[in-house]
GROMACS .gro file of N, CA and C in nm:
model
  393
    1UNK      N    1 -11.646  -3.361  -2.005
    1UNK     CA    2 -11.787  -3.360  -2.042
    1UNK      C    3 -11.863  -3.449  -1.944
    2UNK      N    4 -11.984  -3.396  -1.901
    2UNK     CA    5 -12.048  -3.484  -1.803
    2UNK      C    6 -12.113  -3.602  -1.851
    3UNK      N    7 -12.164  -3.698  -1.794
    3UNK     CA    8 -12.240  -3.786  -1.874
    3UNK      C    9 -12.376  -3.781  -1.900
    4UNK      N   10 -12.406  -3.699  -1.877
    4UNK     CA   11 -12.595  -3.619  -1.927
    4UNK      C   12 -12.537  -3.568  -2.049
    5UNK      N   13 -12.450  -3.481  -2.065
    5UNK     CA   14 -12.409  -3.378  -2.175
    5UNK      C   15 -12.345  -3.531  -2.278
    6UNK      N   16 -12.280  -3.594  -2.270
    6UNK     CA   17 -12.306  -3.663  -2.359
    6UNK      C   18 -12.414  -3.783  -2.434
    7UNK      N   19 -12.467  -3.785  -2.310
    7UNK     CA   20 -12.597  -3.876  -2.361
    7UNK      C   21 -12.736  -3.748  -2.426
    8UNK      N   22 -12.719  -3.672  -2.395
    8UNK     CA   23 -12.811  -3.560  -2.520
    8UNK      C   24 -12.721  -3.569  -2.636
    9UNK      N   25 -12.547  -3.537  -2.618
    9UNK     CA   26 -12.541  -3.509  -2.754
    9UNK      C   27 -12.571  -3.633  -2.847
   10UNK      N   28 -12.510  -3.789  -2.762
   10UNK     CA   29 -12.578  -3.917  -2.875
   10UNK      C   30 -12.682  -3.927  -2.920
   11UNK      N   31 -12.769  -3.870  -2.842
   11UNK     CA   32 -12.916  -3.909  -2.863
   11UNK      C   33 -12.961  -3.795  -2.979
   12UNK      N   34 -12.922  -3.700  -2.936
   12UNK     CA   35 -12.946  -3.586  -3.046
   12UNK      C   36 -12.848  -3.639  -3.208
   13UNK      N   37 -12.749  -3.670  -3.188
   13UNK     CA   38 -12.669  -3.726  -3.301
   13UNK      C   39 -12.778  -3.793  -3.388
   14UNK      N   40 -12.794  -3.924  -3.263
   14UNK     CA   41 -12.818  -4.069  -3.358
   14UNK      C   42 -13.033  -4.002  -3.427
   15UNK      N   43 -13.079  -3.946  -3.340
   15UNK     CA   44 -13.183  -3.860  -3.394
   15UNK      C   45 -13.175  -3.779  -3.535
   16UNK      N   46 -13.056  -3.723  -3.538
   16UNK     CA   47 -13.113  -3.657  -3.696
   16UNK      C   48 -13.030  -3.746  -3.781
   17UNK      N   49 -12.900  -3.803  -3.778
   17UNK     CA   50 -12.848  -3.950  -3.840
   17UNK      C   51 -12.982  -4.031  -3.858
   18UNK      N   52 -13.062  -4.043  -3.858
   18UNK     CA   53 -13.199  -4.136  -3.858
   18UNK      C   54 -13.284  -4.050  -3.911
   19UNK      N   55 -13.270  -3.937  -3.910
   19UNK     CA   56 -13.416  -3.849  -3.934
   19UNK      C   57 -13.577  -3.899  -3.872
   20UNK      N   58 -13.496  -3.882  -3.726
   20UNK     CA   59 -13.637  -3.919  -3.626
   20UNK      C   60 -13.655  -3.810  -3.536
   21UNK      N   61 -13.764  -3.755  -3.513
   21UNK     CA   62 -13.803  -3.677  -3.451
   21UNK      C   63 -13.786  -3.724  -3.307
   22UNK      N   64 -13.800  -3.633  -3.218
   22UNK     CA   65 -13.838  -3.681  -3.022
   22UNK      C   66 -13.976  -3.816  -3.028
   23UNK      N   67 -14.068  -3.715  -3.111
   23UNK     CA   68 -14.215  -3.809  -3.113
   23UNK      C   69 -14.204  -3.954  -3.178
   24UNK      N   70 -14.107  -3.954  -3.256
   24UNK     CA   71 -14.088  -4.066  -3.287
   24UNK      C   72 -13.971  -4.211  -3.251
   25UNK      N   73 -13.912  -4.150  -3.152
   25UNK     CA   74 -13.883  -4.217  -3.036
   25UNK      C   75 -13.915  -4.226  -2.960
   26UNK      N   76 -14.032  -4.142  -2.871
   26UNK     CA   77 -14.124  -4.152  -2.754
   26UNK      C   78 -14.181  -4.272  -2.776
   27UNK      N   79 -14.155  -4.409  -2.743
   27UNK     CA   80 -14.272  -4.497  -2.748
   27UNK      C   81 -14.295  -4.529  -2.640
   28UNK      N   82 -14.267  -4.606  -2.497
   28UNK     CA   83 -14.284  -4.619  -2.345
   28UNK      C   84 -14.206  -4.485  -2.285
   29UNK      N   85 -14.146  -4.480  -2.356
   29UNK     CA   86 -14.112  -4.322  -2.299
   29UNK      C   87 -14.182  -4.208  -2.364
   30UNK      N   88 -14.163  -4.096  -2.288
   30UNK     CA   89 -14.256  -3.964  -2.337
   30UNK      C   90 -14.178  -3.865  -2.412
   31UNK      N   91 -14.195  -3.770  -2.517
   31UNK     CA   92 -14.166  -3.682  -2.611
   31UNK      C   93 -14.118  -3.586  -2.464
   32UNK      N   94 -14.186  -3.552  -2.340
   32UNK     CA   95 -14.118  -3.480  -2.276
   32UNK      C   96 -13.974  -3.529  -2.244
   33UNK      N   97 -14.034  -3.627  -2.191
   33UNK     CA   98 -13.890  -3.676  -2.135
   33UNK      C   99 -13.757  -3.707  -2.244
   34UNK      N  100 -13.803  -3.738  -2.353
   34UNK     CA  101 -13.678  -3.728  -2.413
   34UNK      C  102 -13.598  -3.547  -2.431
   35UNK      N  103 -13.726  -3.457  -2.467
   35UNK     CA  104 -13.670  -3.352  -2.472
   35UNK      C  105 -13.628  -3.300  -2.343
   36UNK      N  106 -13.618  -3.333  -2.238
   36UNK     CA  107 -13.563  -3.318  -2.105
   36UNK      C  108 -13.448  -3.383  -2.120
   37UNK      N  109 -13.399  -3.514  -2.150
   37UNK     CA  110 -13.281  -3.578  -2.156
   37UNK      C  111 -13.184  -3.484  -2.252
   38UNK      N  112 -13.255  -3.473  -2.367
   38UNK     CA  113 -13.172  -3.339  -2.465
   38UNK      C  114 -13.114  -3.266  -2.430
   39UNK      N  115 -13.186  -3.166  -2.358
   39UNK     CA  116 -13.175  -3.037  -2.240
   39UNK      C  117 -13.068  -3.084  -2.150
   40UNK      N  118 -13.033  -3.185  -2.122
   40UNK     CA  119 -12.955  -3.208  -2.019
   40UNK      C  120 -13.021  -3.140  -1.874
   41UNK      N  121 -13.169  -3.172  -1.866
   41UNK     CA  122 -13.242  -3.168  -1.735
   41UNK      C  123 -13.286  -3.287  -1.666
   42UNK      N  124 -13.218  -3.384  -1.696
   42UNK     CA  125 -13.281  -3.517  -1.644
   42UNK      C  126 -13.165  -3.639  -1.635
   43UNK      N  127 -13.154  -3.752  -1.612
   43UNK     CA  128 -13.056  -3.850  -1.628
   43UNK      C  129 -13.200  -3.959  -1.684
   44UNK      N  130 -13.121  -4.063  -1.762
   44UNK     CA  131 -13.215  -4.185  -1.784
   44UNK      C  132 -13.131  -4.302  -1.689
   45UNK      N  133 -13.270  -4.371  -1.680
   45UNK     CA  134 -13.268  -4.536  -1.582
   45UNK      C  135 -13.208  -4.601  -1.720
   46UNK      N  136 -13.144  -4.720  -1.648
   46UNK     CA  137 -13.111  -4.821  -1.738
   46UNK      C  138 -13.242  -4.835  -1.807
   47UNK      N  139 -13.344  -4.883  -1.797
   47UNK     CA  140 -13.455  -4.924  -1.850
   47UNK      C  141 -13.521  -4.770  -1.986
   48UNK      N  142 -13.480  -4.702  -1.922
   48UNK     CA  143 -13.508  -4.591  -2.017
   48UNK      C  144 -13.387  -4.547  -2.137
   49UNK      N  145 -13.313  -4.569  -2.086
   49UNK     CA  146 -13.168  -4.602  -2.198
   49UNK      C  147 -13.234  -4.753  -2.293
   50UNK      N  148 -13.273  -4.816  -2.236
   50UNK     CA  149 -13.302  -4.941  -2.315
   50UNK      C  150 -13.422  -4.904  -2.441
   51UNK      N  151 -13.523  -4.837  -2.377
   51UNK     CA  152 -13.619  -4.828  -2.457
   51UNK      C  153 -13.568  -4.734  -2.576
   52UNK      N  154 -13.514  -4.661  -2.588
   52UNK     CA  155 -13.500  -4.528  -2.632
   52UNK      C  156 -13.364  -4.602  -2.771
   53UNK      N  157 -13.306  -4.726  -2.697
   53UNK     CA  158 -13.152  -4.769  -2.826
   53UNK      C  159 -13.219  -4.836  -2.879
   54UNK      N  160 -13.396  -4.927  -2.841
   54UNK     CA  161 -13.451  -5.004  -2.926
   54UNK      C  162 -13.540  -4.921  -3.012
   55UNK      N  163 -13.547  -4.833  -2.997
   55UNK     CA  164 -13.669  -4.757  -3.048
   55UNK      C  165 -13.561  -4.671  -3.189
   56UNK      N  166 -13.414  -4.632  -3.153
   56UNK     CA  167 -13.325  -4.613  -3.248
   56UNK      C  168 -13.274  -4.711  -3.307
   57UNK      N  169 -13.286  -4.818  -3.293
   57UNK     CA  170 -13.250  -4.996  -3.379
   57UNK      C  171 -13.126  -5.016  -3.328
   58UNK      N  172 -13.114  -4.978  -3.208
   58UNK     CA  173 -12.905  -5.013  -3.143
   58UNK      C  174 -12.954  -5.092  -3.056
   59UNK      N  175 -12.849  -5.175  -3.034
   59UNK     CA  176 -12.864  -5.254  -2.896
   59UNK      C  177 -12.838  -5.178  -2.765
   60UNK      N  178 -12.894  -5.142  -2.632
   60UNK     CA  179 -12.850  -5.080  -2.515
   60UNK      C  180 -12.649  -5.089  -2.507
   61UNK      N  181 -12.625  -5.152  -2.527
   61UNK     CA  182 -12.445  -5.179  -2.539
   61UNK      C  183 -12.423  -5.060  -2.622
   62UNK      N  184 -12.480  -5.038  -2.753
   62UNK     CA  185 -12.440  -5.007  -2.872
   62UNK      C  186 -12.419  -4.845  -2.828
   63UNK      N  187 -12.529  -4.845  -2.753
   63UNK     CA  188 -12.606  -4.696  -2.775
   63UNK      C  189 -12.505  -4.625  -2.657
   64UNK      N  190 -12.472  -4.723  -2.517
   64UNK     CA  191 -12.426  -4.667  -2.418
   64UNK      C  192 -12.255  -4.666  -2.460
   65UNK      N  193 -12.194  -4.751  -2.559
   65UNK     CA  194 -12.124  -4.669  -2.552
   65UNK      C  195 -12.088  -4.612  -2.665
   66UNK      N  196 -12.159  -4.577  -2.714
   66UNK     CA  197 -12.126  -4.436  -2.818
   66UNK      C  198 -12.153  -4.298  -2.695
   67UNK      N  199 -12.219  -4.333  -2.616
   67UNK     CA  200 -12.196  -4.228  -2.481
   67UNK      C  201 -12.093  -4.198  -2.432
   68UNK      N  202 -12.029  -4.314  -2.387
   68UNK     CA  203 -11.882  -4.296  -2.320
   68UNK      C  204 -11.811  -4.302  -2.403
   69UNK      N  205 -11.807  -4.294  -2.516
   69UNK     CA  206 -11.692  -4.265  -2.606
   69UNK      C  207 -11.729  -4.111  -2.632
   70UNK      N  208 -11.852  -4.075  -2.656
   70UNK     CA  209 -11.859  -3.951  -2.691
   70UNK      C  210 -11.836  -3.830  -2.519
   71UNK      N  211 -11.808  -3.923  -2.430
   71UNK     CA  212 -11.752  -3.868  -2.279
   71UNK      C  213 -11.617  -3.850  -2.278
   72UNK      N  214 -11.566  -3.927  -2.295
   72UNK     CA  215 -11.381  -3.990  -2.336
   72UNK      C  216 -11.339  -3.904  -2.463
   73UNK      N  217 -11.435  -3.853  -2.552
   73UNK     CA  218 -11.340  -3.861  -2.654
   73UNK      C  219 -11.236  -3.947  -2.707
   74UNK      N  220 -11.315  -4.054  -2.745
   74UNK     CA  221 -11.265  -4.163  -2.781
   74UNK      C  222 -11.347  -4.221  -2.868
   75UNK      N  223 -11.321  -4.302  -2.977
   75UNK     CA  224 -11.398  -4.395  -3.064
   75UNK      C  225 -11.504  -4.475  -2.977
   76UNK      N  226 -11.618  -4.510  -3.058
   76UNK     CA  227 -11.716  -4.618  -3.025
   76UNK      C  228 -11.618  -4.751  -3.041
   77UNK      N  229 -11.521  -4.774  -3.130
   77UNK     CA  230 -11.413  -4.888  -3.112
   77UNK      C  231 -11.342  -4.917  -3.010
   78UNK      N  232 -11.295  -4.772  -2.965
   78UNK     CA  233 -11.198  -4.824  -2.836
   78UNK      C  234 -11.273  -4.819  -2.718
   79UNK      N  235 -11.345  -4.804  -2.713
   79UNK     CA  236 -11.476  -4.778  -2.579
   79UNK      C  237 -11.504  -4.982  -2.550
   80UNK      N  238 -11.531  -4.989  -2.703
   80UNK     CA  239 -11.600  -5.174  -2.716
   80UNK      C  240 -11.470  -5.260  -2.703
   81UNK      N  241 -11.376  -5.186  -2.743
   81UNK     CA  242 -11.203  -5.285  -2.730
   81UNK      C  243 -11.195  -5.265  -2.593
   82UNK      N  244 -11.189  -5.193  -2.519
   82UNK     CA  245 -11.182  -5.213  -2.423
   82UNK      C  246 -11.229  -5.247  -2.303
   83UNK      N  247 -11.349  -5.241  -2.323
   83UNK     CA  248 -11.481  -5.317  -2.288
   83UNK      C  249 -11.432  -5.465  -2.265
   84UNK      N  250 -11.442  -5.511  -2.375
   84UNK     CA  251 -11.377  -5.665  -2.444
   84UNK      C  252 -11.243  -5.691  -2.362
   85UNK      N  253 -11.180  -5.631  -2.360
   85UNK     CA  254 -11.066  -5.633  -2.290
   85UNK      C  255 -11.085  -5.650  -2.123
   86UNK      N  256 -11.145  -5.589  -2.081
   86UNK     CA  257 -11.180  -5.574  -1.943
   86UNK      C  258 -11.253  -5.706  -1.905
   87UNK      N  259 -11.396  -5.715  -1.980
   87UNK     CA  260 -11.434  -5.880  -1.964
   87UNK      C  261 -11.373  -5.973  -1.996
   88UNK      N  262 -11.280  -5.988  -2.038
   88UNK     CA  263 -11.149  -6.106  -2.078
   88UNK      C  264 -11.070  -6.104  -1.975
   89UNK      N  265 -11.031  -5.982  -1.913
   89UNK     CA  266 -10.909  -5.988  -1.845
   89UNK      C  267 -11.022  -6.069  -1.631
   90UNK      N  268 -11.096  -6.052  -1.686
   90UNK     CA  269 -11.189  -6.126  -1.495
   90UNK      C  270 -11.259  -6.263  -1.591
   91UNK      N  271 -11.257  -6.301  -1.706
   91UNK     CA  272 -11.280  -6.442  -1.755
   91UNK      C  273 -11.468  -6.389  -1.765
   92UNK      N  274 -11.464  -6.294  -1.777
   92UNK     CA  275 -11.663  -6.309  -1.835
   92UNK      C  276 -11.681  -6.250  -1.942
   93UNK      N  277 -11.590  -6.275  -2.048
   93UNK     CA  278 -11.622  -6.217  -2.200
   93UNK      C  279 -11.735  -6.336  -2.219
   94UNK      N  280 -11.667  -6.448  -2.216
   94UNK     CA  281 -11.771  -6.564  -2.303
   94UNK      C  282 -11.831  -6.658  -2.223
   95UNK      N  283 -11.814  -6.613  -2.077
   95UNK     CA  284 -11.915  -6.683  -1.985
   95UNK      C  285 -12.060  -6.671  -1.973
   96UNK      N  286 -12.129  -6.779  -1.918
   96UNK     CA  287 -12.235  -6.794  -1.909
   96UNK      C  288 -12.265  -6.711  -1.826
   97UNK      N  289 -12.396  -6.608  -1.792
   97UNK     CA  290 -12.438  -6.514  -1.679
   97UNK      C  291 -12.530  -6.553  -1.635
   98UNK      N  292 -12.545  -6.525  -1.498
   98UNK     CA  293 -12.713  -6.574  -1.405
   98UNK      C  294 -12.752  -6.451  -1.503
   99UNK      N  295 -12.878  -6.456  -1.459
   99UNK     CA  296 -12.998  -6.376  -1.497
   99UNK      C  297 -13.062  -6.289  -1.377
  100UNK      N  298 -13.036  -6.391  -1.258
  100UNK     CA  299 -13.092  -6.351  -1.154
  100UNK      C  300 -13.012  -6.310  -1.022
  101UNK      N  301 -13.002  -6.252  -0.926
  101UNK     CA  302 -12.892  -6.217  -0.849
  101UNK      C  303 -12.905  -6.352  -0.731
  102UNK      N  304 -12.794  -6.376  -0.693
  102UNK     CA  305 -12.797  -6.498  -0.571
  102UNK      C  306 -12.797  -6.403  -0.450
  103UNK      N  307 -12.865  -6.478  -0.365
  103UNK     CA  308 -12.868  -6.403  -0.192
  103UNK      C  309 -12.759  -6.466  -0.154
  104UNK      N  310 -12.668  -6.355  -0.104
  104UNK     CA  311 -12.524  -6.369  -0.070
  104UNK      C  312 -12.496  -6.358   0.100
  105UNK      N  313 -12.472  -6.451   0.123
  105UNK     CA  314 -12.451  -6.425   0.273
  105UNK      C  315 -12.348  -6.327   0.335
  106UNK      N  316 -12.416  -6.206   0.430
  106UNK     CA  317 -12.283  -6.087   0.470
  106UNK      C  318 -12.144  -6.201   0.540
  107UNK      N  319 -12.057  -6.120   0.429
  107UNK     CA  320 -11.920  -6.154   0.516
  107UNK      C  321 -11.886  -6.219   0.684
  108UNK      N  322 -11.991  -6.144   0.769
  108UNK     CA  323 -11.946  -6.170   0.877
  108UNK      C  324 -12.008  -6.304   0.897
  109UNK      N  325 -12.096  -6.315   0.839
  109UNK     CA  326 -12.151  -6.507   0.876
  109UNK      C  327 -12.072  -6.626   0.788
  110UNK      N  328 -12.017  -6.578   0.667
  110UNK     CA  329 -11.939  -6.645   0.631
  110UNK      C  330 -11.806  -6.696   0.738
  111UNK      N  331 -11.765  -6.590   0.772
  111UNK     CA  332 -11.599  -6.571   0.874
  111UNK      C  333 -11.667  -6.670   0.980
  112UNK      N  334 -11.785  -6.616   0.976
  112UNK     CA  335 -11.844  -6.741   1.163
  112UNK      C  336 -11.845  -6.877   1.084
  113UNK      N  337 -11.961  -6.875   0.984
  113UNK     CA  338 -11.930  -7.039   0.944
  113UNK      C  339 -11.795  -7.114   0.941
  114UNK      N  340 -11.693  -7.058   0.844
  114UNK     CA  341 -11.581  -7.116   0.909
  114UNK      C  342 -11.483  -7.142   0.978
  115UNK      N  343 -11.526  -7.070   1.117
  115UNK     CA  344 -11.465  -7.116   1.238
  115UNK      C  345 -11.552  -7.199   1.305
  116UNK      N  346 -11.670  -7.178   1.274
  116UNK     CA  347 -11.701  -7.309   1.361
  116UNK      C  348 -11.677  -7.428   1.266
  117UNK      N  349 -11.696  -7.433   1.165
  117UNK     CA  350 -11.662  -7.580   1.051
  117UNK      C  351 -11.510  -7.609   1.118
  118UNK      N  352 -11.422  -7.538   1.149
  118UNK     CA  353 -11.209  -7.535   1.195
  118UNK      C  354 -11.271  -7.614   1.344
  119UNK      N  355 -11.351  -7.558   1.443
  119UNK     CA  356 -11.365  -7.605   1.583
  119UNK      C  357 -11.449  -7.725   1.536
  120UNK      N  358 -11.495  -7.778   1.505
  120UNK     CA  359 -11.622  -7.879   1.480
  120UNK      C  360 -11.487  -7.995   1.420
  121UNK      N  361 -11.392  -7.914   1.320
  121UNK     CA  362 -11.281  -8.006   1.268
  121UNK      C  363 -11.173  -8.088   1.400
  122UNK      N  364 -11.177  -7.965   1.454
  122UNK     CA  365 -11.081  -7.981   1.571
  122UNK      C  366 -11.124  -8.056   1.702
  123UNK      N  367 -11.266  -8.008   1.651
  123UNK     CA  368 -11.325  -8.153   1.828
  123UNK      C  369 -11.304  -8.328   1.747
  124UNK      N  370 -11.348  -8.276   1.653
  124UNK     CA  371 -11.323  -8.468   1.563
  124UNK      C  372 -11.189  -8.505   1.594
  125UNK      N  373 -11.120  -8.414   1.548
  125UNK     CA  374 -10.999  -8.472   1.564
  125UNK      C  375 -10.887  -8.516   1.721
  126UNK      N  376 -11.020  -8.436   1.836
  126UNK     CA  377 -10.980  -8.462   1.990
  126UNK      C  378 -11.013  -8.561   2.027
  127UNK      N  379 -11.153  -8.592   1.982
  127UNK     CA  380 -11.222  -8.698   1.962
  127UNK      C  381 -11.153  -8.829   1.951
  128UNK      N  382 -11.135  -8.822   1.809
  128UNK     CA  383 -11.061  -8.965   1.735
  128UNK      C  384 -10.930  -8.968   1.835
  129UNK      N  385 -10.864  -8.920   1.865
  129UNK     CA  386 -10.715  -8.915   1.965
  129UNK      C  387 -10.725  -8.969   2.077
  130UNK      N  388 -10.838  -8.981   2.160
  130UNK     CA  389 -10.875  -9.016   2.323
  130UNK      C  390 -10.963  -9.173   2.332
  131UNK      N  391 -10.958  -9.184   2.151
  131UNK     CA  392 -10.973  -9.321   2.153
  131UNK      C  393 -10.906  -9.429   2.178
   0.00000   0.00000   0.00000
């Protein structure tokens, strides 16, 4: 199953499970556009996934993966167990997160910084010797 085809069928699910119309989830988003997401004629932005799980009372987590479980054929449990599992197993289940992204220096200036920090080490230490 693709992941459009399951994000209509959640959305269509958690829609009549609620007895909410399109119009009544359209709030920053539009009644078209949800019935386009339905249709499986469109993909949603993170930000449009967001509006659309608050506007159904789920948290964006909640909502995305009852998606990929309903992709997997798999429980909304084992989708979140393993989820859980995955952020445990790299240590960021219960870590603190930036908020904001850091400007990361490309690889190749890193590799230069520390060869010259190794040569800069290595003149000190020619240095101190000829004393």
């Amino acid at each position: 199953m693709l992941l459009r085809q399951a994000y209509a069928a959640v959305l269509q699910l958690l829609r009549a499970r609620l007895d909410l119309s399109q119009h009544d989830i359209a709030q920053t988003v539009t009644q078209s556009h949800v019935s386009q997401l339905e249709a499986v004629k469109t993909s949603a932005t993170l930000e449009v996934s967001q509006e659309l799980a608050e506007a159904l009372n789920l948290h964006p987590v909640s909502f995305l993966a009852l998606v990929h479980a309903a992709q997997d054929q798999r429980s909304a449990r084992e989708i979140l167990r393993l989820a859980m599992e995955e952020l445990d197993a790299i240590e960021l289940l219960d870590a603190a997160l930036p908020i904001q992204p850091e400007k990361l220096s490309p690889p190749q200036t890193v590799a230069a910084d520390k060869k010259w920090e190794a040569v800069q080490e290595l003149k000190k230490k020619d240095t101190a010797k000829r004393r």
